[in-house]
């Protein structure tokens, strides 16, 4: 069991958790993720590690409620626990001194981009942040991003914060102006990352994306997360989740992510109709006896 | 001393007792076990057929050397728990091996009765005593030596790791088994379906090992969560056994393999076996909805057979196996092929997929295949399939599962630079001592040999345990140059 020490909403449907997982906290590096299973009947889902404190033995996860499991997780509070949590998984971000790094976060992607942006800053890069959201209240981690970015631009679909538009607008301007950009890191919805890739492709600006493919085990044994790239088939859980954006086949990724759309919709509908019975599953798992009571294990 | 009252001539007159089976018409739509197990009468009758050879060939046919004649004699004497304890001296997973071993090529293949009559049902009897003790809530556990003060880490909780853990813990060593998934058992829990191996049985066998003192830690990916060096330097393990298996799925590398609807057998079986996707939405993990649709599984081994029978149970209209040789060359067990056919599985042999086809929405719609004919025998001794030019044809399917075997998962090796591997990525280990290029680190099972069987992995686990035990005693690490 992995106890939840802190839980707070950062925005509607977006919650930040601090979870006790000492081994993961000690090892994790920017760009890596964990797989969690909330309860005995739960599915395994991947979540990026947003932050960690090795001294305290904790990691931070930022979760957007989009389907049954994430919405259920966002009902959990400090004092609850997660049944299974495994990691850190995936390859860490390739953090080096590139020069000027533009970090683009779309929606909850900002939370995924933030740890890498911070590592890039610490590695001596000039970091330009572009944070996009549908509206003001969905803008994530603004103070955190401001603290590590040399420049930060906020973009909202409705113009309720920063400029009105989409995240590729400021990127486009910078490229047109001929601003120096040595690396672009873009994390967000598939179509956003695809748009960024197309924007930087003509000028050959090195562009990295973090792919959100479907996963089961997260350790390379099933290939469910496979991604079609210029260099052949890659598994996002071990070879990624970060890839060269110009090598990725985004249309295939978008299609693969829709494989279980009907089941996902059905599960969400059932959850909406009766969230409490799902919540009871987690709370039940929370109180489970250890499989092998300590006194028995000690009598060996 | 024999408890069998019959003279040998009369023993051979008893027919081999048949395994009661669930009817095909019912079982093709449920996940309950197909084989129902021998009754007490059936088991004691079958046991009486044993000729109690002075030099039992069956024992030499068993990869872990179970004392078959002795445990059969205990069944004849009515001491079923004693028989179970006798098996556990050599085999910590009798309820599992009794179900999934290819006995026809091992113990039963060597049984002297088989030369003239049907061989003794050794697998069925092994299964019977293991089931008997479980159903009676008693466990025949072997004795445990006093603590040795030595710590051993085992990476991977599949058959090789579990079998090594059983021996090491019996000799008094402190054993911790690290598992990447959330459940213990490796392929026994994510690979082999419940209709061949109910998961409660795996849990029971794991529980027996825990009762013997083995410490299990799930959700630990060695190579990511912790490294081998950290286990040895910081956590004080005196020896490490790498038993991570061959879990990396192979794909065909043909057009359309990324279409939604195409998955590896590992993914399909993990969703159903480990994650209970067949019980969706009562369980959260989804699986491709096979109901009323046509499904093709590509391959001819036991994994392909498990996948196609699983698709049938998920409600597929047509469950089709596509294999490039003929039925005679299929590596799957004869019993599995027979069961599959009874369940209505169709075999499309001498056919090789060359492309997956898409519908307008970008989902899988079919498989394009080439007809094959058999040519000369290849290195494995099987006749190689040769494509017939211009013989392309299409099979409409909504889901395809690729079951072409697996390779070495590189997670442990890539995080342990001083661990030598062979060109295919498997860990280089001395075939006798199972020592690797790194002092104190041993490797066993599929991560050394490539994908094999449960019982061969268990045998390798036992050999590794013996070598580890010897290393812990002597502290000597010799002939490292023989490795790698």
XYZ file of C-alpha atoms in Angstrom:
784
model
C 0.000 0.000 0.000
C 1.183 3.502 -0.832
C -0.265 6.102 1.568
C -1.469 9.472 0.289
C -0.001 12.209 2.512
C -1.389 15.268 0.736
C -4.164 15.806 -1.796
C -5.370 19.156 -3.146
C -7.104 20.403 -6.258
C -4.970 22.730 -8.403
C -7.798 23.364 -10.853
C -11.172 21.816 -11.553
C -10.622 18.060 -12.190
C -6.853 18.422 -11.660
C -5.492 17.228 -8.340
C -2.036 17.080 -6.839
C -1.067 14.120 -4.660
C 1.943 13.585 -2.438
C 2.394 9.837 -2.020
C 4.767 7.854 0.163
C 6.954 5.677 -2.095
C 10.520 5.832 -0.744
C 12.197 3.600 -3.322
C 10.639 5.509 -6.232
C 11.446 8.878 -4.628
C 15.103 7.926 -4.314
C 15.510 6.865 -7.932
C 13.203 9.010 -10.008
C 14.491 11.500 -12.544
C 12.738 14.072 -14.690
C 10.673 12.540 -17.485
C 9.901 9.247 -15.721
C 6.513 7.869 -14.713
C 4.842 5.361 -12.421
C 2.037 2.858 -13.004
C -0.664 2.788 -10.356
C -3.523 0.434 -9.590
C -5.976 1.912 -7.131
C -7.746 -1.200 -5.857
C -8.165 -4.942 -6.323
C -10.382 -4.605 -9.393
C -8.589 -1.590 -10.763
C -6.745 -1.124 -14.029
C -3.088 -0.132 -14.299
C -2.587 3.439 -15.524
C 0.602 5.434 -16.171
C 1.123 8.807 -14.424
C 4.138 11.068 -14.811
C 6.105 11.874 -11.676
C 5.818 15.659 -11.274
C 8.154 16.012 -8.314
C 9.789 14.049 -5.533
C 11.446 14.364 -2.144
C 13.976 11.597 -1.493
C 14.488 12.699 2.144
C 10.808 12.482 2.917
C 10.387 9.419 0.685
C 7.570 10.952 -1.342
C 6.640 11.571 -4.947
C 4.159 14.056 -6.397
C 1.590 13.098 -9.019
C -0.725 15.524 -10.789
C -3.840 13.832 -12.085
C -6.469 15.103 -14.492
C -9.816 13.376 -14.171
C -10.699 12.281 -17.696
C -11.893 8.692 -17.333
C -13.125 6.367 -14.634
C -9.803 5.633 -12.954
C -8.485 9.207 -12.890
C -11.834 10.583 -11.711
C -11.910 7.940 -8.983
C -8.338 8.773 -7.979
C -9.347 12.427 -7.680
C -11.920 11.453 -5.050
C -9.101 10.212 -2.801
C -7.862 12.285 0.123
C -4.889 12.372 2.467
C -5.160 9.273 4.658
C -6.305 7.046 1.779
C -3.837 4.765 0.023
C -3.118 3.386 -3.418
C -2.896 -0.396 -3.655
C -0.067 -0.693 -6.197
C 2.492 1.817 -7.429
C 5.523 0.813 -9.454
C 8.381 2.837 -10.855
C 10.189 4.915 -11.740
C 9.546 3.701 -15.293
C 10.643 4.909 -18.703
C 13.845 6.616 -19.747
C 14.686 9.909 -18.021
C 14.669 13.101 -20.069
C 17.905 13.780 -21.917
C 18.890 16.818 -19.852
C 21.907 18.672 -21.197
C 23.026 22.189 -21.858
C 21.375 22.963 -25.191
C 21.212 26.787 -24.980
C 17.663 28.066 -25.271
C 14.959 25.524 -24.534
C 11.305 26.285 -25.246
C 9.047 24.220 -22.992
C 5.432 23.986 -24.151
C 2.779 22.568 -21.836
C -0.775 22.034 -23.021
C -3.376 21.469 -20.293
C -2.191 18.897 -17.749
C 0.896 18.472 -19.969
C 2.328 21.445 -18.085
C 2.576 19.298 -14.981
C 4.447 16.665 -16.987
C 6.747 19.250 -18.579
C 7.534 21.098 -15.353
C 10.071 18.634 -13.838
C 11.991 18.464 -17.116
C 11.826 22.262 -17.538
C 13.289 22.620 -14.063
C 16.058 20.121 -14.805
C 16.816 21.997 -18.031
C 17.120 25.247 -16.070
C 19.405 23.604 -13.530
C 21.563 22.308 -16.387
C 22.243 25.912 -17.394
C 19.732 26.390 -20.202
C 17.725 29.521 -20.877
C 14.161 28.272 -20.506
C 11.193 29.844 -22.257
C 7.872 28.511 -21.018
C 4.661 28.508 -23.031
C 1.718 27.301 -20.988
C -1.645 26.757 -22.608
C -5.054 25.964 -21.191
C -8.694 26.274 -22.148
C -9.270 29.061 -19.623
C -7.748 30.910 -16.666
C -8.768 28.468 -13.960
C -7.118 25.558 -15.827
C -3.683 27.195 -16.045
C -1.428 24.885 -14.035
C 1.665 25.513 -11.929
C 2.017 29.141 -12.991
C 4.136 30.191 -9.979
C 6.286 27.049 -10.280
C 6.882 27.625 -13.979
C 7.531 31.332 -13.426
C 10.197 30.454 -10.852
C 12.256 28.425 -13.337
C 11.516 30.134 -16.655
C 13.490 33.070 -17.998
C 10.353 33.982 -19.911
C 6.846 32.636 -19.497
C 3.882 33.069 -21.819
C 0.370 32.076 -20.845
C -2.098 31.305 -23.609
C -5.783 30.531 -23.127
C -8.391 29.471 -25.674
C -10.795 32.122 -24.370
C -8.264 34.806 -23.509
C -9.223 34.795 -19.812
C -5.528 34.720 -18.880
C -2.484 35.792 -20.889
C -3.048 35.973 -24.597
C -5.926 34.454 -26.484
C -5.030 31.607 -28.824
C -3.214 28.296 -28.820
C 0.303 27.368 -27.685
C 1.738 27.178 -31.162
C 0.990 30.879 -31.773
C 3.846 32.228 -29.636
C 6.123 29.459 -30.901
C 5.320 30.421 -34.491
C 6.129 34.079 -33.782
C 9.467 33.214 -32.243
C 10.425 31.036 -35.187
C 9.306 33.715 -37.687
C 11.267 36.353 -35.754
C 14.328 34.157 -35.945
C 14.711 33.848 -32.174
C 17.339 31.381 -31.133
C 15.737 28.052 -30.186
C 17.984 25.042 -29.587
C 15.372 22.618 -28.319
C 11.603 22.489 -28.050
C 9.942 20.229 -25.484
C 6.205 19.887 -26.100
C 3.857 17.945 -23.853
C 0.082 17.855 -24.146
C -2.695 16.401 -26.280
C -1.528 14.350 -29.309
C -2.821 16.881 -31.831
C -1.039 19.735 -30.037
C 2.274 17.872 -30.057
C 1.744 17.039 -33.718
C 1.132 20.716 -34.518
C 4.325 21.711 -32.704
C 6.269 19.062 -34.612
C 4.981 20.383 -37.932
C 5.816 23.942 -36.855
C 9.455 23.171 -36.034
C 10.085 20.647 -38.799
C 10.893 23.109 -41.637
C 13.538 24.912 -39.571
C 14.934 21.629 -38.228
C 14.645 22.687 -34.584
C 15.222 19.650 -32.389
C 11.824 18.842 -30.830
C 11.008 16.376 -28.095
C 7.524 15.137 -27.163
C 6.329 12.938 -24.302
C 3.867 10.381 -25.641
C 0.795 9.241 -23.754
C 0.146 5.842 -25.327
C -1.990 3.155 -23.709
C -0.033 0.998 -21.273
C -0.626 -2.160 -19.262
C 2.567 -3.326 -17.527
C 4.887 -0.394 -18.299
C 7.980 -2.622 -18.318
C 8.219 -3.622 -21.989
C 6.522 -6.999 -21.872
C 3.370 -6.361 -23.908
C 3.973 -3.747 -26.589
C 0.545 -2.195 -26.014
C 2.255 1.215 -25.892
C 4.120 0.699 -29.155
C 4.767 3.754 -31.245
C 5.481 3.864 -34.936
C 8.562 5.992 -35.604
C 10.865 6.702 -38.520
C 13.317 4.311 -36.834
C 10.788 1.485 -36.555
C 8.590 0.270 -33.711
C 9.416 1.607 -30.261
C 7.838 0.914 -26.884
C 6.907 4.175 -25.125
C 7.266 2.581 -21.674
C 10.946 1.657 -22.061
C 12.296 3.547 -25.088
C 10.229 6.640 -24.147
C 8.007 8.242 -23.138
C 10.054 11.047 -24.760
C 10.761 10.825 -28.490
C 12.058 12.950 -31.335
C 8.841 14.622 -32.485
C 9.934 14.632 -36.112
C 10.232 10.833 -36.118
C 6.840 10.052 -34.574
C 3.775 8.913 -36.538
C 1.154 10.927 -34.605
C -1.841 9.762 -36.652
C -1.141 6.151 -35.702
C -0.718 7.158 -32.068
C -4.038 9.024 -32.055
C -5.775 6.018 -33.609
C -4.232 3.518 -31.199
C -5.296 5.667 -28.258
C -8.899 5.189 -29.395
C -8.729 1.368 -29.265
C -10.853 1.090 -26.121
C -12.982 4.222 -26.535
C -16.308 2.333 -26.202
C -15.245 0.456 -23.066
C -13.810 3.640 -21.582
C -17.037 5.528 -22.217
C -19.125 2.738 -20.689
C -16.893 2.571 -17.590
C -17.091 6.341 -17.135
C -20.857 6.367 -17.485
C -21.243 3.640 -14.852
C -18.858 5.511 -12.562
C -20.776 8.785 -12.954
C -24.016 7.017 -12.079
C -22.529 5.584 -8.867
C -19.126 6.951 -7.854
C -19.506 5.756 -4.269
C -19.350 2.044 -5.007
C -16.075 2.586 -6.887
C -14.763 4.663 -3.992
C -15.741 1.878 -1.582
C -13.478 -0.481 -3.585
C -10.450 1.722 -2.873
C -11.319 2.179 0.761
C -11.832 -1.584 1.037
C -8.417 -2.285 -0.483
C -6.968 0.324 1.903
C -7.984 -1.758 4.880
C -6.891 -5.116 3.484
C -4.820 -7.276 5.773
C -1.292 -7.905 4.550
C -1.223 -11.223 2.643
C 1.382 -12.678 4.966
C 0.985 -11.427 8.545
C 4.325 -10.194 9.970
C 4.392 -12.657 12.889
C 4.200 -15.566 10.451
C 6.983 -14.213 8.278
C 9.114 -13.656 11.373
C 8.760 -17.239 12.620
C 10.969 -18.623 9.898
C 7.970 -51.880 0.497
C 5.066 -51.850 -1.894
C 1.479 -51.240 -0.891
C 0.322 -52.380 -4.301
C -1.364 -55.799 -3.941
C -1.465 -56.561 -7.660
C 1.122 -58.599 -9.562
C 2.617 -56.710 -12.544
C 0.603 -58.620 -15.168
C -2.662 -57.514 -13.644
C -1.487 -53.923 -13.304
C -1.091 -53.693 -17.065
C -4.679 -54.867 -17.539
C -6.060 -51.736 -15.834
C -6.882 -49.114 -18.463
C -5.404 -45.626 -18.021
C -7.934 -43.599 -16.041
C -9.376 -40.804 -18.115
C -9.283 -37.197 -16.973
C -12.840 -35.939 -16.482
C -13.367 -32.853 -18.628
C -15.875 -30.040 -18.801
C -18.047 -30.510 -21.902
C -16.742 -28.560 -24.900
C -20.093 -26.921 -25.673
C -20.227 -25.364 -22.198
C -16.552 -24.652 -21.581
C -15.974 -22.760 -24.851
C -17.779 -19.811 -23.297
C -16.455 -19.918 -19.727
C -13.073 -19.571 -18.013
C -13.554 -22.502 -15.613
C -10.937 -25.206 -15.707
C -11.349 -27.687 -18.570
C -9.809 -30.674 -16.756
C -11.731 -31.484 -13.596
C -9.163 -33.714 -11.869
C -9.188 -37.414 -10.970
C -11.457 -38.655 -8.206
C -9.940 -40.494 -5.227
C -11.060 -43.756 -6.839
C -9.652 -42.738 -10.218
C -6.336 -41.693 -8.694
C -5.866 -44.812 -6.571
C -6.800 -47.007 -9.561
C -4.362 -45.159 -11.812
C -1.603 -45.406 -9.172
C -2.047 -49.195 -9.090
C -0.927 -49.336 -12.730
C 2.628 -48.329 -11.723
C 5.067 -51.222 -12.219
C 7.387 -49.790 -9.517
C 10.470 -50.242 -11.682
C 13.769 -50.880 -9.858
C 15.348 -48.181 -12.033
C 12.418 -45.875 -12.797
C 12.922 -44.255 -16.204
C 10.159 -41.752 -15.418
C 12.361 -40.044 -12.796
C 15.121 -39.443 -15.310
C 12.488 -38.002 -17.668
C 11.452 -35.394 -15.084
C 13.544 -32.209 -15.398
C 13.506 -31.635 -11.624
C 13.843 -35.331 -10.718
C 10.629 -35.798 -8.736
C 10.744 -39.185 -6.926
C 7.844 -40.424 -8.974
C 7.843 -44.084 -7.965
C 7.951 -43.127 -4.273
C 5.090 -40.632 -4.418
C 2.978 -43.065 -6.465
C 3.604 -45.739 -3.806
C 2.370 -43.292 -1.145
C -0.827 -42.770 -3.181
C -1.309 -46.542 -3.383
C -0.898 -46.632 0.402
C -3.560 -43.893 0.726
C -1.124 -41.338 2.145
C -1.943 -38.415 -0.154
C -0.400 -35.719 2.057
C 2.764 -37.786 2.339
C 2.801 -38.055 -1.439
C 2.525 -34.260 -1.741
C 5.378 -33.689 0.702
C 7.465 -36.227 -1.238
C 6.916 -34.256 -4.471
C 7.688 -30.917 -2.771
C 11.177 -32.177 -1.901
C 11.970 -31.652 -5.589
C 9.118 -29.569 -6.978
C 7.592 -26.613 -5.118
C 4.711 -26.164 -7.583
C 3.091 -29.626 -7.983
C -0.460 -28.367 -8.590
C 0.924 -26.255 -11.418
C 3.346 -28.686 -13.087
C 0.727 -31.451 -12.833
C -1.420 -29.234 -15.056
C 0.951 -27.551 -17.507
C 3.947 -29.875 -18.002
C 4.234 -31.614 -21.395
C 4.358 -34.998 -19.613
C 4.094 -36.876 -22.922
C 7.658 -35.815 -23.760
C 9.000 -36.007 -20.181
C 8.114 -38.381 -17.346
C 5.253 -40.157 -19.144
C 7.264 -40.292 -22.354
C 9.817 -42.421 -20.454
C 7.285 -44.633 -18.623
C 7.922 -48.294 -19.424
C 4.168 -48.985 -19.607
C 3.998 -46.671 -22.597
C 5.985 -49.090 -24.745
C 3.069 -51.548 -24.899
C 0.174 -49.843 -23.131
C -0.766 -46.278 -22.227
C 1.858 -44.637 -19.979
C 1.042 -44.028 -16.308
C -0.892 -40.758 -15.759
C 1.920 -39.217 -13.697
C 0.861 -35.617 -14.315
C -2.713 -36.384 -13.363
C -1.553 -38.075 -10.146
C 0.781 -35.221 -9.230
C -2.083 -32.826 -9.746
C -4.397 -35.065 -7.716
C -2.267 -35.070 -4.547
C -1.585 -31.326 -4.756
C -5.302 -30.624 -5.184
C -6.164 -33.067 -2.399
C -3.990 -31.296 0.166
C -5.308 -27.880 -0.890
C -8.926 -28.994 -0.725
C -8.302 -30.541 2.700
C -6.659 -27.383 4.007
C -3.434 -29.153 4.873
C -0.010 -28.700 3.458
C 2.821 -31.188 3.226
C 5.782 -28.842 3.768
C 9.379 -30.050 3.868
C 11.663 -29.265 6.807
C 13.465 -25.924 7.058
C 17.113 -25.740 8.173
C 18.141 -23.260 10.914
C 18.925 -19.708 9.667
C 22.259 -19.485 7.855
C 22.553 -15.707 8.181
C 22.853 -15.372 4.389
C 20.583 -13.224 2.206
C 19.620 -14.038 -1.367
C 17.674 -11.756 -3.743
C 15.703 -13.402 -6.535
C 14.610 -11.175 -9.400
C 11.409 -12.421 -10.965
C 8.682 -14.565 -9.414
C 8.061 -16.925 -12.315
C 8.685 -20.679 -12.219
C 12.508 -20.389 -12.131
C 12.507 -17.842 -9.299
C 9.905 -19.682 -7.225
C 11.633 -23.016 -7.567
C 15.007 -21.544 -6.564
C 13.363 -19.765 -3.638
C 11.919 -23.065 -2.393
C 15.312 -24.781 -2.227
C 17.231 -21.801 -0.797
C 14.718 -21.139 1.956
C 14.739 -24.822 2.925
C 18.479 -24.609 3.453
C 18.007 -21.748 5.921
C 18.870 -18.764 3.730
C 16.843 -15.532 3.924
C 15.180 -15.238 0.499
C 13.478 -12.164 -0.981
C 11.730 -12.441 -4.328
C 11.277 -9.157 -6.239
C 8.464 -8.943 -8.796
C 7.749 -6.089 -11.227
C 4.015 -6.774 -11.525
C 1.533 -6.509 -8.680
C 0.994 -10.262 -8.431
C 3.445 -13.088 -7.795
C 3.868 -15.887 -10.338
C 5.164 -14.459 -13.620
C 3.803 -16.339 -16.620
C 1.702 -18.465 -14.264
C -0.481 -15.424 -13.504
C -0.275 -13.259 -16.628
C 0.290 -15.887 -19.345
C -1.459 -19.198 -18.715
C -5.250 -18.789 -18.743
C -7.489 -19.792 -15.856
C -9.136 -22.540 -17.916
C -5.777 -24.361 -17.820
C -4.475 -23.058 -14.493
C -6.876 -21.424 -12.017
C -5.238 -18.429 -10.331
C -6.321 -19.536 -6.845
C -3.992 -22.509 -7.316
C -1.024 -20.267 -8.092
C -1.825 -18.158 -5.029
C -1.974 -21.301 -2.917
C 1.440 -22.508 -4.087
C 2.923 -19.037 -3.501
C 1.347 -19.053 -0.044
C 3.089 -22.358 0.683
C 6.443 -20.741 -0.147
C 5.594 -17.745 2.040
C 4.790 -20.155 4.863
C 8.240 -21.662 4.364
C 9.640 -18.148 4.918
C 10.112 -16.648 1.457
C 9.621 -12.848 1.485
C 7.763 -11.569 -1.614
C 8.015 -7.943 -2.751
C 5.727 -6.987 -5.638
C 5.891 -3.694 -7.596
C 9.690 -3.653 -7.702
C 11.311 -3.384 -11.143
C 14.933 -4.340 -10.671
C 16.887 -2.123 -13.037
C 14.522 0.779 -12.362
C 13.252 0.779 -8.767
C 16.515 -0.659 -7.478
C 19.633 -2.001 -9.178
C 21.547 -5.232 -8.613
C 24.508 -3.217 -7.327
C 22.291 -1.488 -4.761
C 20.846 -4.816 -3.638
C 24.347 -6.201 -3.054
C 26.162 -3.090 -1.782
C 23.466 -1.265 0.193
C 20.849 -3.863 1.045
C 23.321 -6.578 2.008
C 22.362 -9.417 -0.301
C 25.095 -12.045 -0.531
C 23.895 -13.434 -3.861
C 21.425 -12.492 -6.590
C 19.535 -14.744 -8.976
C 18.233 -13.149 -12.182
C 15.136 -15.061 -13.285
C 13.349 -12.398 -15.292
C 12.174 -14.658 -18.120
C 11.797 -13.897 -21.793
C 8.935 -11.445 -21.776
C 9.691 -9.182 -24.723
C 7.035 -9.773 -27.389
C 8.041 -10.343 -31.004
C 6.034 -8.731 -33.770
C 5.853 -9.675 -37.453
C 7.104 -6.332 -38.737
C 4.516 -6.287 -41.524
C 2.350 -3.356 -42.692
C -0.633 -2.521 -40.488
C 0.779 -3.993 -37.293
C 0.028 -0.733 -35.437
C -3.688 -0.795 -36.234
C -6.005 -0.817 -33.211
C -7.138 -4.436 -32.966
C -3.662 -5.925 -33.379
C -1.949 -6.901 -30.139
C 0.758 -9.189 -28.853
C -0.301 -12.376 -27.098
C 1.428 -11.013 -23.993
C -0.822 -7.954 -23.988
C -4.026 -9.847 -24.781
C -3.366 -12.564 -22.193
C -2.154 -10.090 -19.529
C -5.335 -8.058 -19.879
C -7.464 -11.163 -19.395
C -5.422 -13.291 -16.978
C -3.765 -10.733 -14.706
C -6.238 -7.867 -15.055
C -9.490 -9.901 -15.357
C -10.589 -7.966 -18.445
C -12.998 -10.827 -19.214
C -14.935 -9.545 -16.189
C -15.084 -5.941 -17.447
C -16.803 -3.725 -16.286
C -16.746 -5.408 -12.872
C -12.954 -5.101 -13.283
C -11.641 -1.863 -14.808
C -9.159 -3.101 -17.423
C -10.773 -3.361 -20.869
C -9.976 -5.853 -23.610
C -10.924 -5.816 -27.269
C -14.623 -6.681 -27.511
C -14.599 -10.033 -29.316
C -18.337 -10.671 -29.044
C -19.795 -11.655 -32.396
C -16.568 -10.787 -34.187
C -13.920 -12.814 -35.998
C -10.519 -13.170 -34.342
C -7.259 -14.533 -35.722
C -4.288 -15.657 -33.640
C -0.971 -16.013 -35.416
C 1.390 -18.764 -34.248
C 1.340 -22.459 -33.386
C 2.680 -22.744 -29.853
C 0.955 -23.071 -26.496
C 0.693 -19.288 -26.196
C -1.137 -19.115 -29.544
C -3.428 -21.894 -28.374
C -4.106 -20.079 -25.083
C -4.856 -16.841 -26.946
C -7.234 -18.356 -29.495
C -9.134 -20.303 -26.838
C -9.353 -17.106 -24.767
C -10.807 -15.210 -27.754
C -13.397 -17.974 -28.149
C -14.340 -17.606 -24.480
C -14.679 -13.838 -24.904
C -17.487 -14.562 -27.379
C -15.756 -14.506 -30.754
C -17.932 -15.670 -33.653
C -14.974 -17.264 -35.377
C -11.720 -18.109 -33.569
C -9.022 -18.854 -36.066
C -5.445 -19.984 -35.690
C -3.112 -19.025 -38.532
C 0.068 -21.118 -38.694
C 2.656 -21.270 -41.437
C 3.444 -24.989 -41.188
C 1.016 -27.923 -40.783
C -0.666 -29.178 -37.638
C 1.995 -31.902 -37.301
C 4.727 -29.265 -36.789
C 2.810 -27.226 -34.204
C 4.865 -26.829 -31.026
C 1.690 -26.721 -28.893
C 0.834 -29.700 -26.721
C -1.311 -32.373 -28.357
C -3.850 -32.062 -25.527
C -4.198 -28.303 -26.100
C -4.754 -28.751 -29.837
C -7.348 -31.446 -29.162
C -9.138 -29.260 -26.592
C -9.051 -26.272 -28.938
C -10.563 -28.218 -31.830
C -13.312 -29.597 -29.586
C -14.112 -25.985 -28.687
C -14.559 -25.073 -32.341
C -11.223 -23.387 -32.974
C -10.425 -23.380 -36.685
C -6.902 -24.112 -37.863
C -5.702 -22.289 -40.948
C -2.365 -23.963 -41.634
C 0.258 -23.354 -44.324
C -0.646 -19.674 -44.286
C 1.630 -16.742 -43.480
C 0.387 -13.179 -42.804
C 1.988 -10.502 -44.964
C -0.160 -7.461 -44.051
C -2.868 -6.292 -41.668
C -5.692 -4.454 -43.432
C -7.532 -1.378 -42.229
C -11.157 -0.255 -42.413
C -12.194 3.341 -43.167
C -11.858 4.354 -39.513
C -8.344 2.985 -39.188
C -9.282 -0.150 -37.233
C -8.203 -3.664 -38.185
C -10.420 -5.247 -40.847
C -8.473 -8.275 -42.013
C -5.245 -10.179 -42.539
C -3.651 -10.746 -45.935
C -1.850 -14.109 -46.083
C 0.264 -16.123 -48.465
C -0.229 -19.863 -48.898
C 2.830 -21.901 -47.955
C 4.186 -25.347 -48.757
C 6.722 -27.355 -46.778
C 10.303 -27.445 -48.012
C 13.485 -28.924 -46.573
C 13.973 -29.343 -42.797
C 15.570 -26.299 -41.119
C 18.065 -26.125 -38.228
C 15.344 -27.137 -35.744
C 14.623 -30.256 -37.824
C 11.172 -29.015 -38.835
C 10.370 -28.618 -42.517
C 10.576 -24.961 -43.481
C 7.530 -23.265 -44.934
C 8.068 -21.795 -48.399
C 5.650 -19.219 -49.843
C 3.702 -20.105 -52.966
C 3.983 -17.135 -55.333
C 0.759 -15.403 -56.262
C -1.267 -17.255 -53.622
C -2.357 -14.185 -51.619
C -5.743 -14.273 -49.947
C -7.517 -12.203 -47.293
C -9.196 -13.241 -44.061
C -11.602 -10.680 -42.579
C -11.027 -10.266 -38.821
C -11.694 -7.513 -36.266
C -8.887 -8.566 -33.917
C -5.538 -10.246 -34.449
C -3.179 -11.541 -31.786
C 0.481 -12.100 -32.578
C 1.888 -15.125 -30.721
C 5.262 -15.664 -32.353
C 7.342 -16.086 -29.262
C 9.233 -13.705 -27.015
C 12.746 -12.385 -26.530
C 14.898 -11.150 -23.654
C 13.674 -8.078 -21.783
C 16.763 -5.851 -21.396
C 15.798 -3.928 -18.204
C 18.088 -5.756 -15.771
C 20.995 -6.177 -18.172
C 21.016 -2.527 -19.283
C 21.230 -1.320 -15.678
C 24.038 -3.766 -14.841
C 26.892 -2.991 -17.249
C 29.171 -5.743 -15.928
C 26.607 -8.463 -16.661
C 27.585 -10.137 -19.930
C 24.909 -10.998 -22.476
C 24.883 -13.032 -25.677
C 24.197 -11.458 -29.095
C 20.443 -11.974 -28.702
C 20.417 -10.160 -25.345
C 20.091 -13.199 -23.104
C 22.297 -13.333 -20.019
C 25.465 -15.351 -20.463
C 25.637 -17.957 -17.692
C 27.710 -21.083 -17.233
C 25.369 -23.973 -18.160
C 26.471 -26.018 -15.122
C 26.806 -23.475 -12.318
C 24.568 -20.751 -13.811
C 27.166 -18.183 -12.740
C 27.212 -14.956 -14.739
C 30.135 -12.648 -15.476
C 29.399 -10.737 -12.244
C 30.527 -12.090 -8.891
C 27.653 -13.343 -6.754
C 25.110 -13.028 -9.561
C 23.469 -16.087 -11.097
C 20.892 -16.365 -13.875
C 18.367 -19.075 -14.690
C 15.314 -19.853 -16.779
C 14.164 -18.193 -19.979
C 16.469 -15.177 -19.511
C 19.356 -17.581 -20.178
C 17.848 -20.125 -22.571
C 15.142 -18.167 -24.351
C 11.484 -19.106 -24.029
C 11.065 -22.712 -22.851
C 8.635 -24.508 -20.535
C 7.564 -24.005 -16.914
C 9.285 -27.186 -15.776
C 12.573 -26.462 -17.583
C 12.651 -23.051 -15.896
C 12.006 -24.753 -12.564
C 14.839 -27.202 -13.210
C 17.171 -24.318 -14.021
C 16.021 -22.568 -10.832
C 16.940 -25.642 -8.811
C 20.377 -25.857 -10.436
C 20.928 -22.177 -9.673
C 19.837 -22.696 -6.070
C 22.356 -25.513 -5.669
C 25.109 -23.335 -7.145
C 24.120 -20.382 -4.948
C 24.062 -22.619 -1.870
C 27.541 -23.845 -2.700
C 28.775 -20.270 -3.267
C 27.315 -19.102 0.067
C 29.080 -21.980 1.837
C 32.467 -21.641 0.200
C 32.519 -17.974 -0.787
C 34.596 -19.067 -3.775
C 33.934 -17.557 -7.195
C 36.023 -19.412 -9.721
C 36.222 -20.003 -13.452
C 34.762 -16.606 -14.258
C 36.640 -16.745 -17.544
C 34.480 -19.693 -18.587
C 31.542 -17.302 -18.682
C 30.431 -14.908 -21.380
